Coordinates of C-alpha atoms in Angstrom, one line a residue:
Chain H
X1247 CA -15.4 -46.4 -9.0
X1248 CA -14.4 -42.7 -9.7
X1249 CA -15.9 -41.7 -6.0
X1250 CA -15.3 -45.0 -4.2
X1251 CA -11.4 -45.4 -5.1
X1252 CA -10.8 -41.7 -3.6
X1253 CA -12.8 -42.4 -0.4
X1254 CA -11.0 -45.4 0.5
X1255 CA -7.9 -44.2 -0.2
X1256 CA -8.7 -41.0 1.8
X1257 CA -9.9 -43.6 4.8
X1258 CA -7.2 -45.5 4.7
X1259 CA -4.3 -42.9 4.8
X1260 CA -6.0 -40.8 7.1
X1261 CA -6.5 -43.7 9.4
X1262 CA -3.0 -44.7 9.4
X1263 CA -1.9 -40.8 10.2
X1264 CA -4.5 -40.5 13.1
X1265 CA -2.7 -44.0 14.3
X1266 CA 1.1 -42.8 13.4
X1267 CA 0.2 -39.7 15.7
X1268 CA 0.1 -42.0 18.8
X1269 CA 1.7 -45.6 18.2
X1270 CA 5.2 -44.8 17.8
X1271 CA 5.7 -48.7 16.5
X1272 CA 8.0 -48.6 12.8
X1273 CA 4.1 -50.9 11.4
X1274 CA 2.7 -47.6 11.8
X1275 CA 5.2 -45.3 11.6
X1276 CA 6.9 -46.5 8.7
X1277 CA 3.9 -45.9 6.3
X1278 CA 2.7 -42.3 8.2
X1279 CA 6.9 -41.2 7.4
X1280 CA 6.0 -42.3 3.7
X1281 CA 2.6 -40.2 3.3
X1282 CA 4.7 -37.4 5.1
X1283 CA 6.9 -37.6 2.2
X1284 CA 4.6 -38.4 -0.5
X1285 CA 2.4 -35.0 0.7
X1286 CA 5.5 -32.8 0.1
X1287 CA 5.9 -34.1 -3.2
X1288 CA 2.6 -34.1 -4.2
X1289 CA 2.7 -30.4 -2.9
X1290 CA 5.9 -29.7 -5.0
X1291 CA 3.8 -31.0 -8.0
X1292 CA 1.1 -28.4 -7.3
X1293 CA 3.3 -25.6 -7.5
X1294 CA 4.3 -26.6 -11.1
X1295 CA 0.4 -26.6 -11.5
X1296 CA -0.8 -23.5 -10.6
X1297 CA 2.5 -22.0 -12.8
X1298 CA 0.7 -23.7 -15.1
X1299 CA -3.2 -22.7 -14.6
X1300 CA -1.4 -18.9 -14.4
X1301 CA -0.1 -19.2 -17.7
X1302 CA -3.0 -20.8 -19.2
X1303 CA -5.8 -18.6 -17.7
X1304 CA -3.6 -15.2 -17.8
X1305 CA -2.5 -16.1 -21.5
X1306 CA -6.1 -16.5 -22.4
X1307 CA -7.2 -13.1 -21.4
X1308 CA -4.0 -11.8 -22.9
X1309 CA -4.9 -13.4 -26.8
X1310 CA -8.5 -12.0 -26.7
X1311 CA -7.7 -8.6 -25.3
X1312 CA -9.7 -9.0 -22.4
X1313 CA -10.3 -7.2 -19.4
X1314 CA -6.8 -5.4 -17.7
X1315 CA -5.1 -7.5 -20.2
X1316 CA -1.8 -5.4 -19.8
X1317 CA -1.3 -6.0 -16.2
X1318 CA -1.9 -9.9 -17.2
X1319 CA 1.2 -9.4 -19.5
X1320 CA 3.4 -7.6 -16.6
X1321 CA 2.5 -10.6 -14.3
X1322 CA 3.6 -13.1 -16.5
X1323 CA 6.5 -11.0 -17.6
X1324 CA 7.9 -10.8 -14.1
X1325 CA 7.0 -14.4 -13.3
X1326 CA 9.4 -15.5 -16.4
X1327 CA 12.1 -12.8 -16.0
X1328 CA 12.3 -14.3 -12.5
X1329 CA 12.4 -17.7 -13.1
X1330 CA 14.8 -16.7 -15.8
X1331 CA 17.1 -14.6 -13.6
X1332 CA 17.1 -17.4 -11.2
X1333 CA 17.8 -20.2 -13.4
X1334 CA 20.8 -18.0 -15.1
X1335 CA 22.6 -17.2 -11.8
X1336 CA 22.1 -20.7 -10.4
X1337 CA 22.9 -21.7 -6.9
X1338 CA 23.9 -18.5 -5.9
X1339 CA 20.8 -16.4 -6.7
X1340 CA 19.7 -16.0 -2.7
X1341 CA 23.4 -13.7 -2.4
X1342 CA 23.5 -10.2 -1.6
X1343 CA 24.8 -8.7 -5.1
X1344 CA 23.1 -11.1 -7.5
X1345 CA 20.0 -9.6 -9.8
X1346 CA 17.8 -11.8 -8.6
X1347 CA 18.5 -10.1 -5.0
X1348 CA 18.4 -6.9 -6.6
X1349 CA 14.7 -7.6 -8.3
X1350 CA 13.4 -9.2 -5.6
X1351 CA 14.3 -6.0 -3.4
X1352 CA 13.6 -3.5 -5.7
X1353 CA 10.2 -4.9 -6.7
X1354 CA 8.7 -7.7 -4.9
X1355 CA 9.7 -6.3 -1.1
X1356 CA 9.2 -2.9 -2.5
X1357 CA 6.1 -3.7 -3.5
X1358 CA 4.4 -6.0 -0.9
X1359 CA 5.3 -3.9 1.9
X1360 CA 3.6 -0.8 0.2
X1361 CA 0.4 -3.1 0.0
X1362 CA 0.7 -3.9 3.5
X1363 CA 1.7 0.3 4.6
X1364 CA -1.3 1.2 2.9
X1365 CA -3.5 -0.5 5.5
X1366 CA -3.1 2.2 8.2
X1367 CA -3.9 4.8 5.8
X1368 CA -7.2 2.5 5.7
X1369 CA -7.5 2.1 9.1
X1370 CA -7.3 5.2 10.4
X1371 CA -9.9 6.3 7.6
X1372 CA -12.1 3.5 8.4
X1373 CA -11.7 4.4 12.2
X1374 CA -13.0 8.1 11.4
X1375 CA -15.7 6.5 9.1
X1376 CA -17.0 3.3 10.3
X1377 CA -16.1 2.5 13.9
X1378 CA -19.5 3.8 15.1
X1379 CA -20.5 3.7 19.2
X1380 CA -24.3 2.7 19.3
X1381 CA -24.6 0.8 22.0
X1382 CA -23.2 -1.0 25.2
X1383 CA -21.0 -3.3 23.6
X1384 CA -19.5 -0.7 20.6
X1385 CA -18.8 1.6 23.8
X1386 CA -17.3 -1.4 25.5
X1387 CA -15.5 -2.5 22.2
X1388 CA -14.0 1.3 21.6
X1389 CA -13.0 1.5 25.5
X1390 CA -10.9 -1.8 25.6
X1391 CA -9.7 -0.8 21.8
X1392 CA -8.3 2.6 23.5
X1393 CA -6.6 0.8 26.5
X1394 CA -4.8 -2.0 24.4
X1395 CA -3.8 0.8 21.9
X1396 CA -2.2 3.3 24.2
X1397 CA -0.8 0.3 26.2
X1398 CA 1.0 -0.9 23.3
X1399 CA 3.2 1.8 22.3
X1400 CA 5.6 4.0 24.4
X1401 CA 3.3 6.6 24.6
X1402 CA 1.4 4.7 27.2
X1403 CA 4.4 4.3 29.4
X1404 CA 4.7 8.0 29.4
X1405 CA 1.2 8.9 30.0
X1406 CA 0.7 6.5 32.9
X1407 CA 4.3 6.3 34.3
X1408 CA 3.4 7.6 37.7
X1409 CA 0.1 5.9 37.9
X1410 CA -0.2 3.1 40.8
X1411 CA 1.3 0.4 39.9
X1412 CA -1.4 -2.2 38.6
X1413 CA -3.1 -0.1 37.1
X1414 CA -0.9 1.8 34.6
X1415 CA -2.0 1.8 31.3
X1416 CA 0.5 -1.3 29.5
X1417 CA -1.0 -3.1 32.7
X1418 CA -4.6 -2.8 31.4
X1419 CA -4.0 -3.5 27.8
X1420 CA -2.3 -6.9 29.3
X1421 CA -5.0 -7.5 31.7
X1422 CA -7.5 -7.2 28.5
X1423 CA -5.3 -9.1 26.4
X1424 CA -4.5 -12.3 28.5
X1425 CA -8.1 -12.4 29.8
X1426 CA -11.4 -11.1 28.5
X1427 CA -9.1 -11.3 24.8
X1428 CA -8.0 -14.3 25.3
X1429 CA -11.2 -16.5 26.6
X1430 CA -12.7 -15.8 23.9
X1431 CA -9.8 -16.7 21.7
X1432 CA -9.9 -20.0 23.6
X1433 CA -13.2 -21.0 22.8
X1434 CA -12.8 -19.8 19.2
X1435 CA -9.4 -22.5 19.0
X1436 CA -11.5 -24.8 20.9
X1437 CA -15.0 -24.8 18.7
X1438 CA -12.6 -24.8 16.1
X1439 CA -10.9 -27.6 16.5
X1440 CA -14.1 -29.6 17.5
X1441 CA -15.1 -28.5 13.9
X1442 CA -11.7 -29.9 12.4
X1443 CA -12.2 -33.2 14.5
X1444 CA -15.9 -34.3 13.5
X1445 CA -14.9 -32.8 9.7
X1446 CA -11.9 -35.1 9.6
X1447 CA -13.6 -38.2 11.6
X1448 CA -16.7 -37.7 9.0
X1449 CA -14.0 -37.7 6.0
X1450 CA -12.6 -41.1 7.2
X1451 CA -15.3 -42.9 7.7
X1452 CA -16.8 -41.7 4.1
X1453 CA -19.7 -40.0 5.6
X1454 CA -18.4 -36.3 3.6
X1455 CA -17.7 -37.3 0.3
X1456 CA -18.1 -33.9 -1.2
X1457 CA -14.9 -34.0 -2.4
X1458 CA -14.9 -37.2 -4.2
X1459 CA -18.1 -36.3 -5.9
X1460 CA -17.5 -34.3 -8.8
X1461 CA -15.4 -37.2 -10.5
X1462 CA -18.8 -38.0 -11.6
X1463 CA -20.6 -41.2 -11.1
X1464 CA -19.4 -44.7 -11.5
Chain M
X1402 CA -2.4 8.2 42.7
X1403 CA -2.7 12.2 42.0
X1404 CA -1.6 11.3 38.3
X1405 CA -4.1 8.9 37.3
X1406 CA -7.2 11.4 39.3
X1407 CA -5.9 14.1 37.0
X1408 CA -5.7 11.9 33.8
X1409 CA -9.3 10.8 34.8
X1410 CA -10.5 14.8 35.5
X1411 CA -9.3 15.8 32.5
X1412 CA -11.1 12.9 30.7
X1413 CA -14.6 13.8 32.8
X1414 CA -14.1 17.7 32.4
X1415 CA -13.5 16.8 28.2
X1416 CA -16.4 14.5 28.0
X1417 CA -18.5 17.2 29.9
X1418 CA -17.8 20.1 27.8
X1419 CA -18.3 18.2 24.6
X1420 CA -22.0 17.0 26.1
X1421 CA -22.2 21.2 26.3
X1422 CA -21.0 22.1 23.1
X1423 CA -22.8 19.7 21.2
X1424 CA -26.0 21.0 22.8
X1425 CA -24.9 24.6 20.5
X1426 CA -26.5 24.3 17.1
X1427 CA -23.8 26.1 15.2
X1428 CA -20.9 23.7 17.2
X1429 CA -23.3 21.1 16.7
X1430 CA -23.4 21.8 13.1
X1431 CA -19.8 22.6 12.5
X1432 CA -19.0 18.8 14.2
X1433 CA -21.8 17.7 12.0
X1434 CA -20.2 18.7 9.1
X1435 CA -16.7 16.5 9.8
X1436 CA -18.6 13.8 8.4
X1437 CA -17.9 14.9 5.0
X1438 CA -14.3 15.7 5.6
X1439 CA -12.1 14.4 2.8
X1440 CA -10.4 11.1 3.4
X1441 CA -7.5 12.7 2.0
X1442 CA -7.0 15.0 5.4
X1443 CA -6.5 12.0 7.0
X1444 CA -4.5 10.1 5.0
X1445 CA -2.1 13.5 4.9
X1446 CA -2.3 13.1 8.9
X1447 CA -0.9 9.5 8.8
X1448 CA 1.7 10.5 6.4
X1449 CA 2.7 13.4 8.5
X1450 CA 2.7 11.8 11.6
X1451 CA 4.8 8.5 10.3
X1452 CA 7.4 10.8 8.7
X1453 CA 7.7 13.3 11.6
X1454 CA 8.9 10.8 14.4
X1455 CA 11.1 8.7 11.8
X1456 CA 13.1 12.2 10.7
X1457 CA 12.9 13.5 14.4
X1458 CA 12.5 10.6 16.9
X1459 CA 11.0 11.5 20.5
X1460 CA 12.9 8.5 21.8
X1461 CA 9.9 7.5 23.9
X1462 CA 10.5 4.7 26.9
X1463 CA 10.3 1.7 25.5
X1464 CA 9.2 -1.2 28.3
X1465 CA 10.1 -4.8 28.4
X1466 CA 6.9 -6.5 28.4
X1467 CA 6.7 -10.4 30.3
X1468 CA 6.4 -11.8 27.1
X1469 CA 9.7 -10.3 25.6
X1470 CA 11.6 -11.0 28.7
X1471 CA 10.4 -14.5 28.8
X1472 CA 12.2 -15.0 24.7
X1473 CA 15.0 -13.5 25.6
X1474 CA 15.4 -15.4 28.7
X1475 CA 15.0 -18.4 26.7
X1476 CA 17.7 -17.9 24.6
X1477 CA 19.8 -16.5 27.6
X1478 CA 19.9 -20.2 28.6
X1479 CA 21.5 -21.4 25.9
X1480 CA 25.2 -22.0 25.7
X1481 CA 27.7 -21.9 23.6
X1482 CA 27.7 -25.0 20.8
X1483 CA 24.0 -25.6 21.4
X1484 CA 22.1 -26.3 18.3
X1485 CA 18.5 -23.8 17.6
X1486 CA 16.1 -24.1 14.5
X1487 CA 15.4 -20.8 12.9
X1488 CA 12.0 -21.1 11.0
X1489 CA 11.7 -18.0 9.1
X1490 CA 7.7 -18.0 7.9
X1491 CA 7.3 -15.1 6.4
X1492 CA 7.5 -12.5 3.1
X1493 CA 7.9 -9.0 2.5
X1494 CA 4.7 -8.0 3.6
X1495 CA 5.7 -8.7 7.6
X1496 CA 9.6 -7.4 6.7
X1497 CA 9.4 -4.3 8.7
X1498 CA 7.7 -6.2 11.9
X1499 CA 9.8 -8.8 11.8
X1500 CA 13.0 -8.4 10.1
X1501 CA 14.0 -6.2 13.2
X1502 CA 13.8 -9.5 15.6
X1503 CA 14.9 -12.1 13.5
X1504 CA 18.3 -9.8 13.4
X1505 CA 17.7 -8.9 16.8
X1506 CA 17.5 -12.9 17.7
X1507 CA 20.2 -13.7 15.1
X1508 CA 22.8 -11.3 17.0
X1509 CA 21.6 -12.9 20.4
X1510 CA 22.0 -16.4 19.1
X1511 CA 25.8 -15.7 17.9
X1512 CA 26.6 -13.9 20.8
X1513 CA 25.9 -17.0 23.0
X1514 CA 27.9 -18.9 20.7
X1515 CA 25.0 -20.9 19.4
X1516 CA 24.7 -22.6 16.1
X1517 CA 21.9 -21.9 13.7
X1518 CA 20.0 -23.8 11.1
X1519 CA 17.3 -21.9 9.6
X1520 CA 15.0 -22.6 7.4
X1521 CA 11.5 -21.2 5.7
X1522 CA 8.1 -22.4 5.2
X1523 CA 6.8 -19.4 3.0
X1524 CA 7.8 -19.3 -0.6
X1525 CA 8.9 -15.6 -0.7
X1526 CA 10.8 -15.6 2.6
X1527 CA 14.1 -17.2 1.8
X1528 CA 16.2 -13.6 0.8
X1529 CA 15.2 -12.3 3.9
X1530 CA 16.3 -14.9 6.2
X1531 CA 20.0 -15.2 4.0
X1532 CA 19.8 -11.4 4.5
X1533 CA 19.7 -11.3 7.7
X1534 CA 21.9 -14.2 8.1
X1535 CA 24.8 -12.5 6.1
X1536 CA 24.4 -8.8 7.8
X1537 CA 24.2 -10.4 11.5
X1538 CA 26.1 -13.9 11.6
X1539 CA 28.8 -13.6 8.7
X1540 CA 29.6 -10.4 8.9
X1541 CA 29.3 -9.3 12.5
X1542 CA 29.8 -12.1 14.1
X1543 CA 32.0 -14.1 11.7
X1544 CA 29.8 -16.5 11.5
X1545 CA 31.1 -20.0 9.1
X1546 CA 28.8 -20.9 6.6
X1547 CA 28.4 -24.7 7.5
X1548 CA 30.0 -24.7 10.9
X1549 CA 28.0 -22.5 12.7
X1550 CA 25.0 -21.7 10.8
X1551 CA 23.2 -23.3 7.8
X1552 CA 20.4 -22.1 5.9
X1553 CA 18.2 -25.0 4.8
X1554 CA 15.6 -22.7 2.3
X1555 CA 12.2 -23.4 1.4
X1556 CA 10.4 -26.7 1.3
X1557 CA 6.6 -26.8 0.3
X1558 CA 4.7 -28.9 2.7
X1559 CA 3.2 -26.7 5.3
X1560 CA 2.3 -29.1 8.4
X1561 CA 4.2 -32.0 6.4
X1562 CA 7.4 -30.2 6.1
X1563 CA 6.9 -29.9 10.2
X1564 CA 6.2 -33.5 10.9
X1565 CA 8.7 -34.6 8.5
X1566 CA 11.3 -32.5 10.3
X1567 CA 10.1 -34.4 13.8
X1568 CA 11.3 -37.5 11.5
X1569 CA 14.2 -36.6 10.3
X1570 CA 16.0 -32.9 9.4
X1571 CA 18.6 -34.3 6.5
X1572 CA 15.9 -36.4 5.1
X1573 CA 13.2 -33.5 4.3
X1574 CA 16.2 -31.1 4.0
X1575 CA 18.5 -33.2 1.5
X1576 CA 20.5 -30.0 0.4
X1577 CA 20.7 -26.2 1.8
X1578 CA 19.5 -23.2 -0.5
X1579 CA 22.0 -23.3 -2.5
X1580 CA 22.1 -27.2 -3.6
X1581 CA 24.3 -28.1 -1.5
X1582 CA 24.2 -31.6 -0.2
X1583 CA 23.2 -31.2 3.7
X1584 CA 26.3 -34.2 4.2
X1585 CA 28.8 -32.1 2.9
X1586 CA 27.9 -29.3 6.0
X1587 CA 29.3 -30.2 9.1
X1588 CA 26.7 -28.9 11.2
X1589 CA 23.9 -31.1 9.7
X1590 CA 25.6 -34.1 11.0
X1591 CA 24.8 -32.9 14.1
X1592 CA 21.4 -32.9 13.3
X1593 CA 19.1 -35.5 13.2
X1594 CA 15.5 -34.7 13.6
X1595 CA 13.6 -32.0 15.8
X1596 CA 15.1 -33.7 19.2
X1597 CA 18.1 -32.9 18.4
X1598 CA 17.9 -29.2 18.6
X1599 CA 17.8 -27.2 22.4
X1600 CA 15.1 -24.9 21.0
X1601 CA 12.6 -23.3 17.8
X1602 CA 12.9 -19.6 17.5
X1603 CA 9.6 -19.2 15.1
X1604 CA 9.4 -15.6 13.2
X1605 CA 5.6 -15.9 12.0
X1606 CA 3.5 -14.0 10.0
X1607 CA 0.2 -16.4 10.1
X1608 CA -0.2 -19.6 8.1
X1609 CA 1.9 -22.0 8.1
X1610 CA 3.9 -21.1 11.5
X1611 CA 3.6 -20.6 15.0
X1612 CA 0.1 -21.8 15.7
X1613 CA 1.2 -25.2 13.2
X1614 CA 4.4 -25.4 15.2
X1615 CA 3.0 -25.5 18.4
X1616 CA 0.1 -28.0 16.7
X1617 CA 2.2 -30.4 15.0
X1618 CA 5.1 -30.9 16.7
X1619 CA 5.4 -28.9 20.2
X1620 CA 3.8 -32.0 22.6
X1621 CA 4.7 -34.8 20.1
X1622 CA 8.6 -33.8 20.0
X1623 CA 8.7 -32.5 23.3
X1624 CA 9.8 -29.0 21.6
X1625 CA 10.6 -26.1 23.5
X1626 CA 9.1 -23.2 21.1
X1627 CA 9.7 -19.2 21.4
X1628 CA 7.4 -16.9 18.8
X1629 CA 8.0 -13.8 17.2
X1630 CA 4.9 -12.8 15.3
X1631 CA 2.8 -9.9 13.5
X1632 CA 0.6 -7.9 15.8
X1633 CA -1.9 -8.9 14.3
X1634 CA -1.6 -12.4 15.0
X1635 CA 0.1 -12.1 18.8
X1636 CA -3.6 -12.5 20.2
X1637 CA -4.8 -15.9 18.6
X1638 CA -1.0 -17.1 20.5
X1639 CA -1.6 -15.7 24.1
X1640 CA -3.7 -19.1 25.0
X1641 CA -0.3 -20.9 23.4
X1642 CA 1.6 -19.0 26.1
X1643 CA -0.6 -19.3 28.9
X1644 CA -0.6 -23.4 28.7
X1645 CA 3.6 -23.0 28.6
X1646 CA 3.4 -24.1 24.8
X1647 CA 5.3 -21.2 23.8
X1648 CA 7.9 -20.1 26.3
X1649 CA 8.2 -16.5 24.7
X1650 CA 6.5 -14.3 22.5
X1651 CA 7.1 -10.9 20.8
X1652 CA 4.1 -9.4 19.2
X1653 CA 4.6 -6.9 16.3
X1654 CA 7.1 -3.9 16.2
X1655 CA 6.1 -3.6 19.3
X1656 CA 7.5 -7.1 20.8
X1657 CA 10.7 -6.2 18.7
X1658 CA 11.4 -2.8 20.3
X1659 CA 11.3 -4.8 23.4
X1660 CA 13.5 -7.1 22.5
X1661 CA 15.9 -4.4 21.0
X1662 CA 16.3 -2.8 24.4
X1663 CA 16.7 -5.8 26.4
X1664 CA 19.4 -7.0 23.9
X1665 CA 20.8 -3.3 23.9
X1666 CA 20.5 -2.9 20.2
X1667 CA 18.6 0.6 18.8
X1668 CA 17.5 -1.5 15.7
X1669 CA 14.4 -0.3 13.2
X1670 CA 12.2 -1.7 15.6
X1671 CA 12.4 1.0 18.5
X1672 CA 13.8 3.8 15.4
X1673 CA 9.5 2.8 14.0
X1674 CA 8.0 2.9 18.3
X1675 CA 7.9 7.0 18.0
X1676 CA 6.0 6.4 14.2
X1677 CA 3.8 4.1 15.5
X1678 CA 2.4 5.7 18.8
X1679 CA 1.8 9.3 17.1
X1680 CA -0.5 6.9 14.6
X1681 CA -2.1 5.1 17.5
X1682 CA -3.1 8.7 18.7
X1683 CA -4.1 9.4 15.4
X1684 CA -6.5 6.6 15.0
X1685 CA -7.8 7.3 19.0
X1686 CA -8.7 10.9 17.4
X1687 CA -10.1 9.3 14.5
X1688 CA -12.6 7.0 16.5
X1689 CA -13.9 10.0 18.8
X1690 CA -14.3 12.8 16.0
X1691 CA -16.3 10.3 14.0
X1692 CA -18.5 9.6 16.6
X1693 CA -18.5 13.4 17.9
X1694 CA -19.6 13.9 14.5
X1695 CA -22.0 11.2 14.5
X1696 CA -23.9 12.2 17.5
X1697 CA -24.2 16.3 16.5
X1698 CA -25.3 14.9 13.2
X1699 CA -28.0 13.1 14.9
X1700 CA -28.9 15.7 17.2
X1701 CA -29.4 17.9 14.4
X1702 CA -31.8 15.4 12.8
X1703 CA -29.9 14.5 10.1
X1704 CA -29.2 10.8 8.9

């Protein structure tokens, strides 16, 4: 029972959505407006849940000194301090001269945007060190790669301002982008979301039970 | 004509002489040798050539692309008392791509007179959207909390949250950020459910946004949908565009200098342009002295 109850449930309310996508009728569209709701709150639940497995797997490391245990204490430091801060200053946390807004500029901005600045440092190492011209395609790869990177920026407007028009150089980096880049785009979406259909189909109809199966056997 | 002959000379002659001088064992070996230049030189480079342009800009042309002029048109057609949704999916990490043109489409969206809820589908977005909300509509723009604008917050829920919207706005969105009862805010009885607004201005930085937008709710509730979104996801939207599934897109700083000059605003976005083509020229460098460096080294025999 511990695999089929999952399965039918998941066959069931995934056969109702498929049909609450196209019959518009309230028999069908009152139970898909239900599920809608009940996902957000089962998603709200999860939240609460992985708090929780952060606490409980951080807080482990943390009691037997194990590895980078100090940084485990700073993260759940910050996580109470603000939750705390939050709580404190109540409805009006989100506002300008609150310290929640102050922390949350200070640190968390601060601090995700250097993670995020520190990737062209990388890139233009990694362009230096890895981006290697072998063959045909590489050569093709790096050519294209020039075009839609000199096209992007305003240096490209200046280099090719008094080219012939069609072929300045923000004209190429479109013509790449909307064509050759964007074909193959399509066919990713497109294989992609053949994958999603004949996954999902293959779910409803209880063919791929892999997820039901490690509630163990009835 | 003559311009784009002596761009391509000048590219022939450089290629030709390199194909020389590599042929010279001690050029050969001195190229050779870049392979074991410090990462550090580089890094210094990118540091130098971020700073440089940001304490002395160049103020290099900055052209409207199709793209940009297609969002701003879009919004151009509003008027005044229309109703737009303001999905704000991003954090931090995307702040200084997007920030710049969610402000940017804040200031255009007040100046037409157009009322704004927003909302956010990304956990650590919220203080950025009421941020830009309180610089650009309330304070510029004397924007009424309520009346002309409402900020809905975060909901978890991803595609859910979207589909529930289609359903109805007040119902997924009981209260605003702040706890507010959505029935107490004059606006939201305006609002029922995605119909009801003219048009969804989408700042994305990948998952959940645009691409779910589009998905979930663009054909099924007839949604007119502009996108402003990372570089670094702008390409994956392009087929979006093409089938007239997004009426608009802005791709990266980029996109948002674009939109900064067709709204007539010098914002961070066009102040970062300078920054970001010296580091585009960096990285161009970067890609032919490797392989410069790559070739003498195998010329030379070595591995």
């Amino acid at each position: 029972m511990q695999r089929q109850i999952p399965l039918i449930l998941t066959g069931v309310i995934g056969f109702v959505m498929l049909l609450y996508f196209f019959v518009p009728h309230p028999f069908i569209s009152g139970p898909g407006h239900f599920f809608e709701d009940a996902v957000i709150i089962v998603v709200a639940f999860a939240i609460v849940l992985g708090a929780a497995n952060l606490l409980t797997f951080n807080g482990e490391i943390i009691a037997r000194r194990g590895k980078d245990w100090p940084y485990k204490v700073v993260l759940l430091v910050s996580m109470f301090a603000m939750i705390a801060i939050g709580l404190v200053e109540g409805e009006r946390y989100l506002e300008p001269e609150t310290v929640f807004s102050w922390m949350y500029n200070t640190f968390y901005a601060s601090m995700q945007a250097t993670m995020f600045a520190l990737l062209a440092f990388f890139i233009a190492s990694a362009a230096f060190r890895a981006f290697r011209i072998r063959n045909l395609e590489a050569g093709l790869l790096a050519v294209a790669a020039l075009f839609v990177m000199l096209g992007r920026v305003p240096i490209g407007n200046v280099i090719s301002a008094h080219w012939p028009n069609g072929i300045q150089l923000p004209q190429i980096s479109d013509w790449i982008m909307e064509n050759p880049q964007n074909s193959a785009k399509r066919a990713i979406l497109m294989g992609a979301a053949l994958g999603v259909m004949s996954t999902g189909l293959r779910i409803i109809m209880g063919i791929e039970g892999s997820f039901a199966r490690s509630g163990g056997n009835s | 004509m003559t311009s784009l002959l002596v761009f391509l000379a000048i590219l022939a002659a450089v290629a030709l002489v390199v194909a020389f001088l590599i042929r010279i064992p001690s050029v050969a070996t001195t190229l050779a040798r870049m392979r074991r230049l410090d990462r550090r030189w580089i890094f210094l480079a990118v540091w130098v050539l971020v700073m440089v342009p940001l304490l002395f800009p160049l103020k290099l042309p900055v052209a409207p692309t199709a793209r940009a002029m297609q969002y701003y048109e879009q919004i151009d057609r509003l008027k005044a008392g229309d109703i737009v949704l303001l999905s704000a999916d991003f954090d931090p990490a995307a702040g200084p791509e997007l920030v710049p043109m969610l402000k940017t489409s804040i200031m255009q969206l007040c100046r037409k007179k157009v009322r704004i809820v927003g909302d956010c589908l990304w956990p650590g977005g919220p203080p950025l959207l009421e941020q830009a909300f309180s610089e650009v509509a309330r304070d510029t723009f004397h924007y009424r909390y309520g009346e002309d604008y409402v900020n809905l917050g975060f909901k978890e829920g991803r595609e859910a949250v979207m589909l529930a919207m289609g359903n109805s706005i007040p119902g997924t969105f009981p209260s605003d950020f702040r706890g507010t009862p959505v029935s107490k805010l004059p606006l939201m009885g305006k609002v029922t459910n995605l119909r009801s607004v003219k048009l969804l201005v989408n700042v994305s930085a990948g998952y959940p946004g645009t691409k779910e937008w589009v998905q979930q709710t663009q054909s099924r509730f007839n949604l007119k949908i502009i996108s402003g979104c990372t570089a670094v996801s702008a390409p994956e939207y392009y087929a979006y565009l093409q089938s007239g599934q997004l009426l608009g897109l802005l791709g990266g700083m980029a996109g948002a200098a674009e939109y900064e000059k067709m709204a007539g605003v010098t914002g961070a976005a066009t102040k970062g342009m300078d920054a970001q083509s010296s580091v585009h020229l960096l990285v161009m460098l970067c890609i032919l002295l490797g392989n410069l460096a790559h070739w003498a080294a195998r010329r030379l025999g070595e591995r």
